[in-house]
């Protein structure tokens, strides 16, 4: 099977960009979204609109890209959900969202009961990275499901890391995003330290980005930190959700994560204070600056 048809469930920031990539590469894509209006632009680009998740049974691959555990449950839990009318022609259900291992395991069990392979394929890369074809996937699930999903994985990103046959990919994603939360908070702290000591954020980050501790992530976030442009690629709320999922996993396994605990509090303070609610995760900078008693100005 070279070009499977794809039923896409969830047209948020990530889902929309991923569907655009598939349409650009000639895939047949049907799209369902809880808020149907958000599918309109994709229909104009060639997608068909699906009335309900169960319509995915007429496609080869179902791919969900929804917010959280509750949304995943809402997809397959209800009597009229994704799995309610049997597998039809569906070979595999792939979930690319960042969810807990428990939610993924429940979805996998429900899919298995319905005779469908379930594959976890959380993604690393914001919508801009996805659009550029630079996203990577951590993947776990039964071999047959992974192989059925592979043409879609290859069309969507630049690399696929198969890490197990159950929900190990969800663990890999939560660990990666835990690191992201910690690094974001650390970048904010050093940016404010530099500012108080008389170094511009642009100069400091240019040096960090060229040093051994610089990273693609510090480079992506430089514009936000320097220009104070917090248009979200991933929101403070989304990043806190992921930090909490990783902390829940860590608590269940008695694996203390003091740095992540601190970062989770920093995101909560940024959201609760109103400084960064609904903004890009880089807005933790505003909380660090406030705590340091300074008001930042955009550097252009
Ligand atoms: N943005 C990033 O940089 C990034 C990167 C990697 C992974 N992720 C992960 O990708 C997933 C999607 O992120 P996003 O940035 O695309 O989020 P988003 O723009 O907020 O979109 C969320 C999607 O989930 C749907 N949804 C939310 N609650 C639902 C529910 N109860 N039932 C059904 N659908 C529901 C939304 O539908 P409505 O339109 O009806 O609200 C929307 O389609 C998340 O798990 C996120 O952690 C994001």
mmCIF file of C-alpha atoms and ligand atoms in Angstrom:
data_model
loop_
_atom_site.group_PDB
_atom_site.id
_atom_site.type_symbol
_atom_site.label_atom_id
_atom_site.label_comp_id
_atom_site.label_asym_id
_atom_site.label_seq_id
_atom_site.Cartn_x
_atom_site.Cartn_y
_atom_site.Cartn_z
ATOM 1 C CA UNK A 1 0.000 0.000 0.000
ATOM 2 C CA UNK A 2 1.834 3.124 -1.134
ATOM 3 C CA UNK A 3 -0.646 5.947 -0.496
ATOM 4 C CA UNK A 4 -3.257 4.991 2.100
ATOM 5 C CA UNK A 5 -6.346 7.116 2.551
ATOM 6 C CA UNK A 6 -6.349 8.966 5.862
ATOM 7 C CA UNK A 7 -9.171 9.974 8.194
ATOM 8 C CA UNK A 8 -7.892 12.883 10.285
ATOM 9 C CA UNK A 9 -9.442 13.548 13.698
ATOM 10 C CA UNK A 10 -8.624 16.956 15.161
ATOM 11 C CA UNK A 11 -7.936 20.097 13.132
ATOM 12 C CA UNK A 12 -6.173 22.262 15.715
ATOM 13 C CA UNK A 13 -2.848 24.032 15.145
ATOM 14 C CA UNK A 14 -0.918 20.787 14.671
ATOM 15 C CA UNK A 15 -3.628 18.791 12.926
ATOM 16 C CA UNK A 16 -4.275 21.473 10.329
ATOM 17 C CA UNK A 17 -0.602 21.780 9.413
ATOM 18 C CA UNK A 18 -0.194 18.002 9.216
ATOM 19 C CA UNK A 19 -3.238 17.606 6.965
ATOM 20 C CA UNK A 20 -1.889 20.367 4.713
ATOM 21 C CA UNK A 21 1.300 18.333 4.278
ATOM 22 C CA UNK A 22 -0.678 15.224 3.341
ATOM 23 C CA UNK A 23 -2.873 17.113 0.862
ATOM 24 C CA UNK A 24 0.203 18.692 -0.719
ATOM 25 C CA UNK A 25 1.572 15.182 -1.274
ATOM 26 C CA UNK A 26 -1.582 13.860 -2.912
ATOM 27 C CA UNK A 27 -3.108 11.878 -0.042
ATOM 28 C CA UNK A 28 -6.877 11.419 0.096
ATOM 29 C CA UNK A 29 -7.821 12.929 3.472
ATOM 30 C CA UNK A 30 -11.122 13.136 5.325
ATOM 31 C CA UNK A 31 -11.164 15.464 8.330
ATOM 32 C CA UNK A 32 -13.338 15.527 11.441
ATOM 33 C CA UNK A 33 -13.093 18.225 14.087
ATOM 34 C CA UNK A 34 -15.245 18.757 17.188
ATOM 35 C CA UNK A 35 -15.794 22.349 16.011
ATOM 36 C CA UNK A 36 -16.700 21.682 12.367
ATOM 37 C CA UNK A 37 -16.043 25.245 11.106
ATOM 38 C CA UNK A 38 -12.294 24.802 11.579
ATOM 39 C CA UNK A 39 -12.242 22.232 8.764
ATOM 40 C CA UNK A 40 -13.426 24.713 6.122
ATOM 41 C CA UNK A 41 -9.979 25.879 4.977
ATOM 42 C CA UNK A 42 -8.815 22.266 4.623
ATOM 43 C CA UNK A 43 -11.888 21.405 2.538
ATOM 44 C CA UNK A 44 -11.004 24.306 0.252
ATOM 45 C CA UNK A 45 -7.572 22.693 -0.184
ATOM 46 C CA UNK A 46 -9.050 19.329 -1.164
ATOM 47 C CA UNK A 47 -9.963 17.457 2.033
ATOM 48 C CA UNK A 48 -13.444 16.047 2.604
ATOM 49 C CA UNK A 49 -15.273 16.831 5.835
ATOM 50 C CA UNK A 50 -16.288 13.914 8.061
ATOM 51 C CA UNK A 51 -19.480 14.250 10.089
ATOM 52 C CA UNK A 52 -18.328 12.029 12.962
ATOM 53 C CA UNK A 53 -15.267 10.071 14.117
ATOM 54 C CA UNK A 54 -16.918 6.754 13.129
ATOM 55 C CA UNK A 55 -16.676 7.846 9.469
ATOM 56 C CA UNK A 56 -12.981 6.959 9.743
ATOM 57 C CA UNK A 57 -13.982 3.320 9.153
ATOM 58 C CA UNK A 58 -14.131 4.070 5.402
ATOM 59 C CA UNK A 59 -10.407 4.960 5.304
ATOM 60 C CA UNK A 60 -7.188 2.939 5.597
ATOM 61 C CA UNK A 61 -5.617 4.932 8.425
ATOM 62 C CA UNK A 62 -7.261 6.978 11.193
ATOM 63 C CA UNK A 63 -4.980 9.605 12.726
ATOM 64 C CA UNK A 64 -5.987 11.599 15.798
ATOM 65 C CA UNK A 65 -4.304 14.848 16.776
ATOM 66 C CA UNK A 66 -6.300 16.158 19.696
ATOM 67 C CA UNK A 67 -5.526 18.067 22.863
ATOM 68 C CA UNK A 68 -5.418 15.707 25.821
ATOM 69 C CA UNK A 69 -6.559 12.546 27.615
ATOM 70 C CA UNK A 70 -10.142 13.751 27.855
ATOM 71 C CA UNK A 71 -10.290 14.425 24.117
ATOM 72 C CA UNK A 72 -8.822 11.004 23.342
ATOM 73 C CA UNK A 73 -11.441 9.373 25.565
ATOM 74 C CA UNK A 74 -14.176 11.416 23.872
ATOM 75 C CA UNK A 75 -13.041 10.066 20.505
ATOM 76 C CA UNK A 76 -13.425 6.388 21.277
ATOM 77 C CA UNK A 77 -15.377 6.215 24.546
ATOM 78 C CA UNK A 78 -18.937 7.157 23.533
ATOM 79 C CA UNK A 79 -21.361 4.705 21.974
ATOM 80 C CA UNK A 80 -21.099 6.604 18.658
ATOM 81 C CA UNK A 81 -17.299 7.023 18.834
ATOM 82 C CA UNK A 82 -14.482 6.167 16.460
ATOM 83 C CA UNK A 83 -14.622 2.413 17.098
ATOM 84 C CA UNK A 84 -18.385 2.040 17.475
ATOM 85 C CA UNK A 85 -19.248 0.714 14.016
ATOM 86 C CA UNK A 86 -16.509 -1.872 13.619
ATOM 87 C CA UNK A 87 -13.275 -1.592 11.686
ATOM 88 C CA UNK A 88 -14.694 -1.246 8.148
ATOM 89 C CA UNK A 89 -11.606 -0.881 5.949
ATOM 90 C CA UNK A 90 -9.583 0.665 8.767
ATOM 91 C CA UNK A 91 -6.194 -0.980 9.319
ATOM 92 C CA UNK A 92 -4.808 1.178 12.072
ATOM 93 C CA UNK A 93 -5.640 4.028 14.443
ATOM 94 C CA UNK A 94 -2.642 6.244 15.048
ATOM 95 C CA UNK A 95 -2.716 8.811 17.834
ATOM 96 C CA UNK A 96 -0.187 11.621 17.493
ATOM 97 C CA UNK A 97 -1.338 13.635 20.510
ATOM 98 C CA UNK A 98 0.601 14.087 23.738
ATOM 99 C CA UNK A 99 -1.404 12.030 26.230
ATOM 100 C CA UNK A 100 -0.766 9.893 29.292
ATOM 101 C CA UNK A 101 0.319 6.277 29.057
ATOM 102 C CA UNK A 102 -2.936 5.306 30.826
ATOM 103 C CA UNK A 103 -5.128 7.050 28.249
ATOM 104 C CA UNK A 104 -3.085 5.565 25.408
ATOM 105 C CA UNK A 105 -3.351 2.085 26.947
ATOM 106 C CA UNK A 106 -7.137 2.421 27.278
ATOM 107 C CA UNK A 107 -7.413 3.525 23.652
ATOM 108 C CA UNK A 108 -5.154 0.658 22.534
ATOM 109 C CA UNK A 109 -7.292 -1.874 24.424
ATOM 110 C CA UNK A 110 -10.512 -0.470 22.931
ATOM 111 C CA UNK A 111 -8.996 -0.553 19.428
ATOM 112 C CA UNK A 112 -7.825 -4.121 19.926
ATOM 113 C CA UNK A 113 -11.339 -5.150 21.051
ATOM 114 C CA UNK A 114 -12.669 -3.592 17.829
ATOM 115 C CA UNK A 115 -10.115 -5.471 15.706
ATOM 116 C CA UNK A 116 -7.940 -2.440 14.870
ATOM 117 C CA UNK A 117 -4.233 -1.924 15.543
ATOM 118 C CA UNK A 118 -3.420 1.083 17.728
ATOM 119 C CA UNK A 119 -0.169 2.969 17.276
ATOM 120 C CA UNK A 120 1.129 5.783 19.489
ATOM 121 C CA UNK A 121 3.008 8.310 17.360
ATOM 122 C CA UNK A 122 3.539 11.515 19.323
ATOM 123 C CA UNK A 123 5.388 14.181 17.414
ATOM 124 C CA UNK A 124 8.263 16.493 18.235
ATOM 125 C CA UNK A 125 8.066 19.777 16.353
ATOM 126 C CA UNK A 126 5.752 22.790 16.412
ATOM 127 C CA UNK A 127 3.515 23.655 13.432
ATOM 128 C CA UNK A 128 6.345 25.583 11.742
ATOM 129 C CA UNK A 129 8.655 22.591 12.078
ATOM 130 C CA UNK A 130 5.935 20.289 10.727
ATOM 131 C CA UNK A 131 5.311 22.578 7.744
ATOM 132 C CA UNK A 132 9.039 22.484 6.954
ATOM 133 C CA UNK A 133 9.008 18.664 6.979
ATOM 134 C CA UNK A 134 11.361 18.579 10.000
ATOM 135 C CA UNK A 135 9.099 16.904 12.579
ATOM 136 C CA UNK A 136 10.097 13.570 14.115
ATOM 137 C CA UNK A 137 7.913 10.820 15.538
ATOM 138 C CA UNK A 138 8.324 8.446 18.477
ATOM 139 C CA UNK A 139 6.323 5.384 17.527
ATOM 140 C CA UNK A 140 5.137 2.272 19.372
ATOM 141 C CA UNK A 141 2.570 -0.381 18.615
ATOM 142 C CA UNK A 142 2.138 -3.728 16.900
ATOM 143 C CA UNK A 143 4.373 -4.226 13.856
ATOM 144 C CA UNK A 144 1.459 -4.521 11.425
ATOM 145 C CA UNK A 145 0.012 -1.223 12.625
ATOM 146 C CA UNK A 146 3.360 0.560 12.412
ATOM 147 C CA UNK A 147 3.867 -0.698 8.860
ATOM 148 C CA UNK A 148 0.353 0.400 7.836
ATOM 149 C CA UNK A 149 1.076 3.853 9.242
ATOM 150 C CA UNK A 150 4.579 4.170 7.785
ATOM 151 C CA UNK A 151 3.694 5.895 4.467
ATOM 152 C CA UNK A 152 1.843 8.588 6.436
ATOM 153 C CA UNK A 153 4.673 8.933 8.966
ATOM 154 C CA UNK A 154 7.173 9.347 6.131
ATOM 155 C CA UNK A 155 5.023 11.976 4.427
ATOM 156 C CA UNK A 156 4.582 13.940 7.640
ATOM 157 C CA UNK A 157 8.086 14.076 9.081
ATOM 158 C CA UNK A 158 11.766 13.488 8.576
ATOM 159 C CA UNK A 159 12.353 10.574 10.987
ATOM 160 C CA UNK A 160 10.466 7.791 12.753
ATOM 161 C CA UNK A 161 11.848 6.214 15.947
ATOM 162 C CA UNK A 162 10.138 2.908 16.753
ATOM 163 C CA UNK A 163 10.571 2.401 20.504
ATOM 164 C CA UNK A 164 8.354 -0.559 21.425
ATOM 165 C CA UNK A 165 5.150 -2.469 20.835
ATOM 166 C CA UNK A 166 2.919 -0.882 23.484
ATOM 167 C CA UNK A 167 2.809 2.755 24.619
ATOM 168 C CA UNK A 168 6.548 3.395 25.053
ATOM 169 C CA UNK A 169 6.313 6.239 22.520
ATOM 170 C CA UNK A 170 4.113 8.169 24.960
ATOM 171 C CA UNK A 171 6.838 7.830 27.598
ATOM 172 C CA UNK A 172 9.466 9.099 25.153
ATOM 173 C CA UNK A 173 7.298 12.096 24.284
ATOM 174 C CA UNK A 174 6.556 12.978 27.920
ATOM 175 C CA UNK A 175 10.259 12.754 28.785
ATOM 176 C CA UNK A 176 11.137 14.988 25.828
ATOM 177 C CA UNK A 177 8.540 17.587 26.755
ATOM 178 C CA UNK A 178 9.617 17.483 30.392
ATOM 179 C CA UNK A 179 13.055 18.536 29.181
ATOM 180 C CA UNK A 180 11.459 21.259 27.065
ATOM 181 C CA UNK A 181 9.668 22.743 30.080
ATOM 182 C CA UNK A 182 12.881 22.766 32.111
ATOM 183 C CA UNK A 183 14.955 24.300 29.303
ATOM 184 C CA UNK A 184 12.312 26.977 28.651
ATOM 185 C CA UNK A 185 12.372 28.042 32.295
ATOM 186 C CA UNK A 186 16.198 27.992 32.316
ATOM 187 C CA UNK A 187 16.397 30.171 29.183
ATOM 188 C CA UNK A 188 14.008 32.661 30.792
ATOM 189 C CA UNK A 189 16.123 32.796 33.971
ATOM 190 C CA UNK A 190 19.405 33.466 32.178
ATOM 191 C CA UNK A 191 17.791 36.028 29.855
ATOM 192 C CA UNK A 192 16.558 38.001 32.882
ATOM 193 C CA UNK A 193 19.918 37.647 34.648
ATOM 194 C CA UNK A 194 21.677 39.053 31.578
ATOM 195 C CA UNK A 195 19.201 41.905 31.275
ATOM 196 C CA UNK A 196 19.677 42.927 34.921
ATOM 197 C CA UNK A 197 23.441 42.839 34.409
ATOM 198 C CA UNK A 198 23.245 45.061 31.325
ATOM 199 C CA UNK A 199 23.482 42.513 28.474
ATOM 200 C CA UNK A 200 20.824 42.631 25.766
ATOM 201 C CA UNK A 201 18.774 39.474 25.338
ATOM 202 C CA UNK A 202 19.690 39.415 21.654
ATOM 203 C CA UNK A 203 23.437 39.420 22.408
ATOM 204 C CA UNK A 204 23.141 36.805 25.136
ATOM 205 C CA UNK A 205 21.034 34.417 23.066
ATOM 206 C CA UNK A 206 23.211 34.828 19.971
ATOM 207 C CA UNK A 207 26.146 33.588 22.072
ATOM 208 C CA UNK A 208 24.199 30.776 23.751
ATOM 209 C CA UNK A 209 22.847 29.576 20.400
ATOM 210 C CA UNK A 210 26.408 29.266 19.055
ATOM 211 C CA UNK A 211 27.686 27.483 22.185
ATOM 212 C CA UNK A 212 27.555 23.804 23.130
ATOM 213 C CA UNK A 213 24.409 24.369 25.218
ATOM 214 C CA UNK A 214 22.603 26.115 22.377
ATOM 215 C CA UNK A 215 20.026 23.947 20.595
ATOM 216 C CA UNK A 216 17.443 24.102 17.841
ATOM 217 C CA UNK A 217 14.964 24.884 20.627
ATOM 218 C CA UNK A 218 16.929 27.840 22.025
ATOM 219 C CA UNK A 219 17.200 29.163 18.461
ATOM 220 C CA UNK A 220 13.448 28.775 17.816
ATOM 221 C CA UNK A 221 12.616 30.625 21.012
ATOM 222 C CA UNK A 222 15.101 33.479 20.553
ATOM 223 C CA UNK A 223 12.634 35.631 18.591
ATOM 224 C CA UNK A 224 9.999 35.315 21.344
ATOM 225 C CA UNK A 225 12.492 36.082 24.106
ATOM 226 C CA UNK A 226 14.056 39.031 22.291
ATOM 227 C CA UNK A 227 11.009 40.629 20.640
ATOM 228 C CA UNK A 228 8.508 39.559 23.319
ATOM 229 C CA UNK A 229 6.324 38.066 20.589
ATOM 230 C CA UNK A 230 4.335 35.354 22.357
ATOM 231 C CA UNK A 231 2.049 34.320 19.504
ATOM 232 C CA UNK A 232 1.574 30.657 20.436
ATOM 233 C CA UNK A 233 3.173 27.779 18.608
ATOM 234 C CA UNK A 234 2.465 25.780 21.784
ATOM 235 C CA UNK A 235 0.676 27.439 24.667
ATOM 236 C CA UNK A 236 1.673 27.756 28.298
ATOM 237 C CA UNK A 237 -1.399 25.630 29.100
ATOM 238 C CA UNK A 238 -0.308 22.910 26.662
ATOM 239 C CA UNK A 239 3.212 22.837 28.068
ATOM 240 C CA UNK A 240 1.891 22.681 31.628
ATOM 241 C CA UNK A 241 -0.407 19.797 30.634
ATOM 242 C CA UNK A 242 2.628 17.881 29.395
ATOM 243 C CA UNK A 243 4.668 18.707 32.497
ATOM 244 C CA UNK A 244 1.834 17.414 34.671
ATOM 245 C CA UNK A 245 1.530 14.208 32.646
ATOM 246 C CA UNK A 246 5.257 13.584 33.092
ATOM 247 C CA UNK A 247 5.016 14.372 36.820
ATOM 248 C CA UNK A 248 2.077 11.959 37.191
ATOM 249 C CA UNK A 249 4.137 9.243 35.526
ATOM 250 C CA UNK A 250 7.125 10.113 37.717
ATOM 251 C CA UNK A 251 4.966 9.974 40.863
ATOM 252 C CA UNK A 252 3.532 6.591 39.915
ATOM 253 C CA UNK A 253 7.042 5.238 39.418
ATOM 254 C CA UNK A 254 8.625 6.975 42.471
ATOM 255 C CA UNK A 255 11.024 8.845 40.208
ATOM 256 C CA UNK A 256 11.489 12.336 41.690
ATOM 257 C CA UNK A 257 11.833 15.197 39.182
ATOM 258 C CA UNK A 258 12.588 18.360 41.202
ATOM 259 C CA UNK A 259 13.522 20.470 38.169
ATOM 260 C CA UNK A 260 10.316 19.556 36.369
ATOM 261 C CA UNK A 261 8.282 20.252 39.523
ATOM 262 C CA UNK A 262 9.755 23.756 39.600
ATOM 263 C CA UNK A 263 9.032 24.312 35.913
ATOM 264 C CA UNK A 264 5.419 23.172 36.366
ATOM 265 C CA UNK A 265 4.949 25.759 39.122
ATOM 266 C CA UNK A 266 6.498 28.427 36.870
ATOM 267 C CA UNK A 267 3.985 27.647 34.110
ATOM 268 C CA UNK A 268 1.108 27.643 36.615
ATOM 269 C CA UNK A 269 2.160 31.066 37.944
ATOM 270 C CA UNK A 270 2.445 32.396 34.401
ATOM 271 C CA UNK A 271 -1.060 31.188 33.567
ATOM 272 C CA UNK A 272 -2.752 32.103 36.875
ATOM 273 C CA UNK A 273 -1.284 35.625 36.981
ATOM 274 C CA UNK A 274 -2.653 36.342 33.516
ATOM 275 C CA UNK A 275 0.840 37.199 32.277
ATOM 276 C CA UNK A 276 0.974 34.255 29.903
ATOM 277 C CA UNK A 277 -2.445 32.596 29.675
ATOM 278 C CA UNK A 278 -3.076 31.555 26.077
ATOM 279 C CA UNK A 279 0.388 32.713 25.039
ATOM 280 C CA UNK A 280 3.399 30.838 23.773
ATOM 281 C CA UNK A 281 5.283 28.836 26.400
ATOM 282 C CA UNK A 282 8.140 31.353 26.132
ATOM 283 C CA UNK A 283 5.912 33.726 28.140
ATOM 284 C CA UNK A 284 7.352 32.204 31.334
ATOM 285 C CA UNK A 285 9.942 34.926 30.722
ATOM 286 C CA UNK A 286 7.395 37.498 31.925
ATOM 287 C CA UNK A 287 7.005 35.735 35.282
ATOM 288 C CA UNK A 288 10.765 35.479 35.786
ATOM 289 C CA UNK A 289 11.159 39.180 34.938
ATOM 290 C CA UNK A 290 8.368 40.212 37.282
ATOM 291 C CA UNK A 291 9.911 38.194 40.111
ATOM 292 C CA UNK A 292 13.217 39.932 39.424
ATOM 293 C CA UNK A 293 11.498 43.310 39.663
ATOM 294 C CA UNK A 294 12.014 44.414 36.079
ATOM 295 C CA UNK A 295 9.762 45.196 33.128
ATOM 296 C CA UNK A 296 11.071 44.008 29.799
ATOM 297 C CA UNK A 297 10.859 45.974 26.579
ATOM 298 C CA UNK A 298 10.865 44.374 23.112
ATOM 299 C CA UNK A 299 14.265 44.423 21.401
ATOM 300 C CA UNK A 300 13.959 44.612 17.627
HETATM 301 N N1 LIG B 1 1.568 22.890 19.101
HETATM 302 C C1 LIG B 1 2.714 22.235 19.235
HETATM 303 O O1 LIG B 1 3.811 22.820 19.095
HETATM 304 C C2 LIG B 1 2.723 20.758 19.524
HETATM 305 C C3 LIG B 1 3.883 20.033 19.234
HETATM 306 C C4 LIG B 1 3.900 18.651 19.463
HETATM 307 C C5 LIG B 1 2.772 18.017 19.990
HETATM 308 N N2 LIG B 1 1.645 18.765 20.288
HETATM 309 C C6 LIG B 1 0.473 18.042 20.826
HETATM 310 O O2 LIG B 1 -0.456 17.915 19.757
HETATM 311 C C7 LIG B 1 -1.792 17.916 20.275
HETATM 312 C C8 LIG B 1 -2.575 19.010 19.584
HETATM 313 O O3 LIG B 1 -1.946 20.250 19.865
HETATM 314 P P1 LIG B 1 -2.369 21.601 19.118
HETATM 315 O O4 LIG B 1 -1.281 22.572 19.387
HETATM 316 O O5 LIG B 1 -2.812 21.307 17.739
HETATM 317 O O6 LIG B 1 -3.645 21.996 20.003
HETATM 318 P P2 LIG B 1 -4.889 22.919 19.597
HETATM 319 O O7 LIG B 1 -4.526 23.842 18.495
HETATM 320 O O8 LIG B 1 -5.394 23.466 20.875
HETATM 321 O O9 LIG B 1 -5.959 21.856 19.018
HETATM 322 C C9 LIG B 1 -6.563 20.940 19.880
HETATM 323 C C10 LIG B 1 -7.464 20.004 19.089
HETATM 324 O O10 LIG B 1 -8.064 19.088 20.018
HETATM 325 C C11 LIG B 1 -9.489 19.164 19.870
HETATM 326 N N3 LIG B 1 -10.136 18.898 21.151
HETATM 327 C C12 LIG B 1 -9.875 19.471 22.347
HETATM 328 N N4 LIG B 1 -10.669 18.950 23.299
HETATM 329 C C13 LIG B 1 -11.454 18.030 22.673
HETATM 330 C C14 LIG B 1 -12.457 17.138 23.118
HETATM 331 N N5 LIG B 1 -12.852 17.081 24.414
HETATM 332 N N6 LIG B 1 -13.048 16.321 22.201
HETATM 333 C C15 LIG B 1 -12.661 16.352 20.911
HETATM 334 N N7 LIG B 1 -11.703 17.173 20.419
HETATM 335 C C16 LIG B 1 -11.109 17.992 21.306
HETATM 336 C C17 LIG B 1 -9.745 20.571 19.390
HETATM 337 O O11 LIG B 1 -11.031 20.663 18.821
HETATM 338 P P3 LIG B 1 -11.797 22.096 18.746
HETATM 339 O O12 LIG B 1 -11.269 22.762 17.508
HETATM 340 O O13 LIG B 1 -13.226 21.727 18.672
HETATM 341 O O14 LIG B 1 -11.448 22.851 20.009
HETATM 342 C C18 LIG B 1 -8.614 20.714 18.365
HETATM 343 O O15 LIG B 1 -8.907 20.021 17.184
HETATM 344 C C19 LIG B 1 -1.661 18.103 21.801
HETATM 345 O O16 LIG B 1 -1.712 16.861 22.437
HETATM 346 C C20 LIG B 1 -0.285 18.741 21.936
HETATM 347 O O17 LIG B 1 0.263 18.495 23.213
HETATM 348 C C21 LIG B 1 1.592 20.103 20.043
#
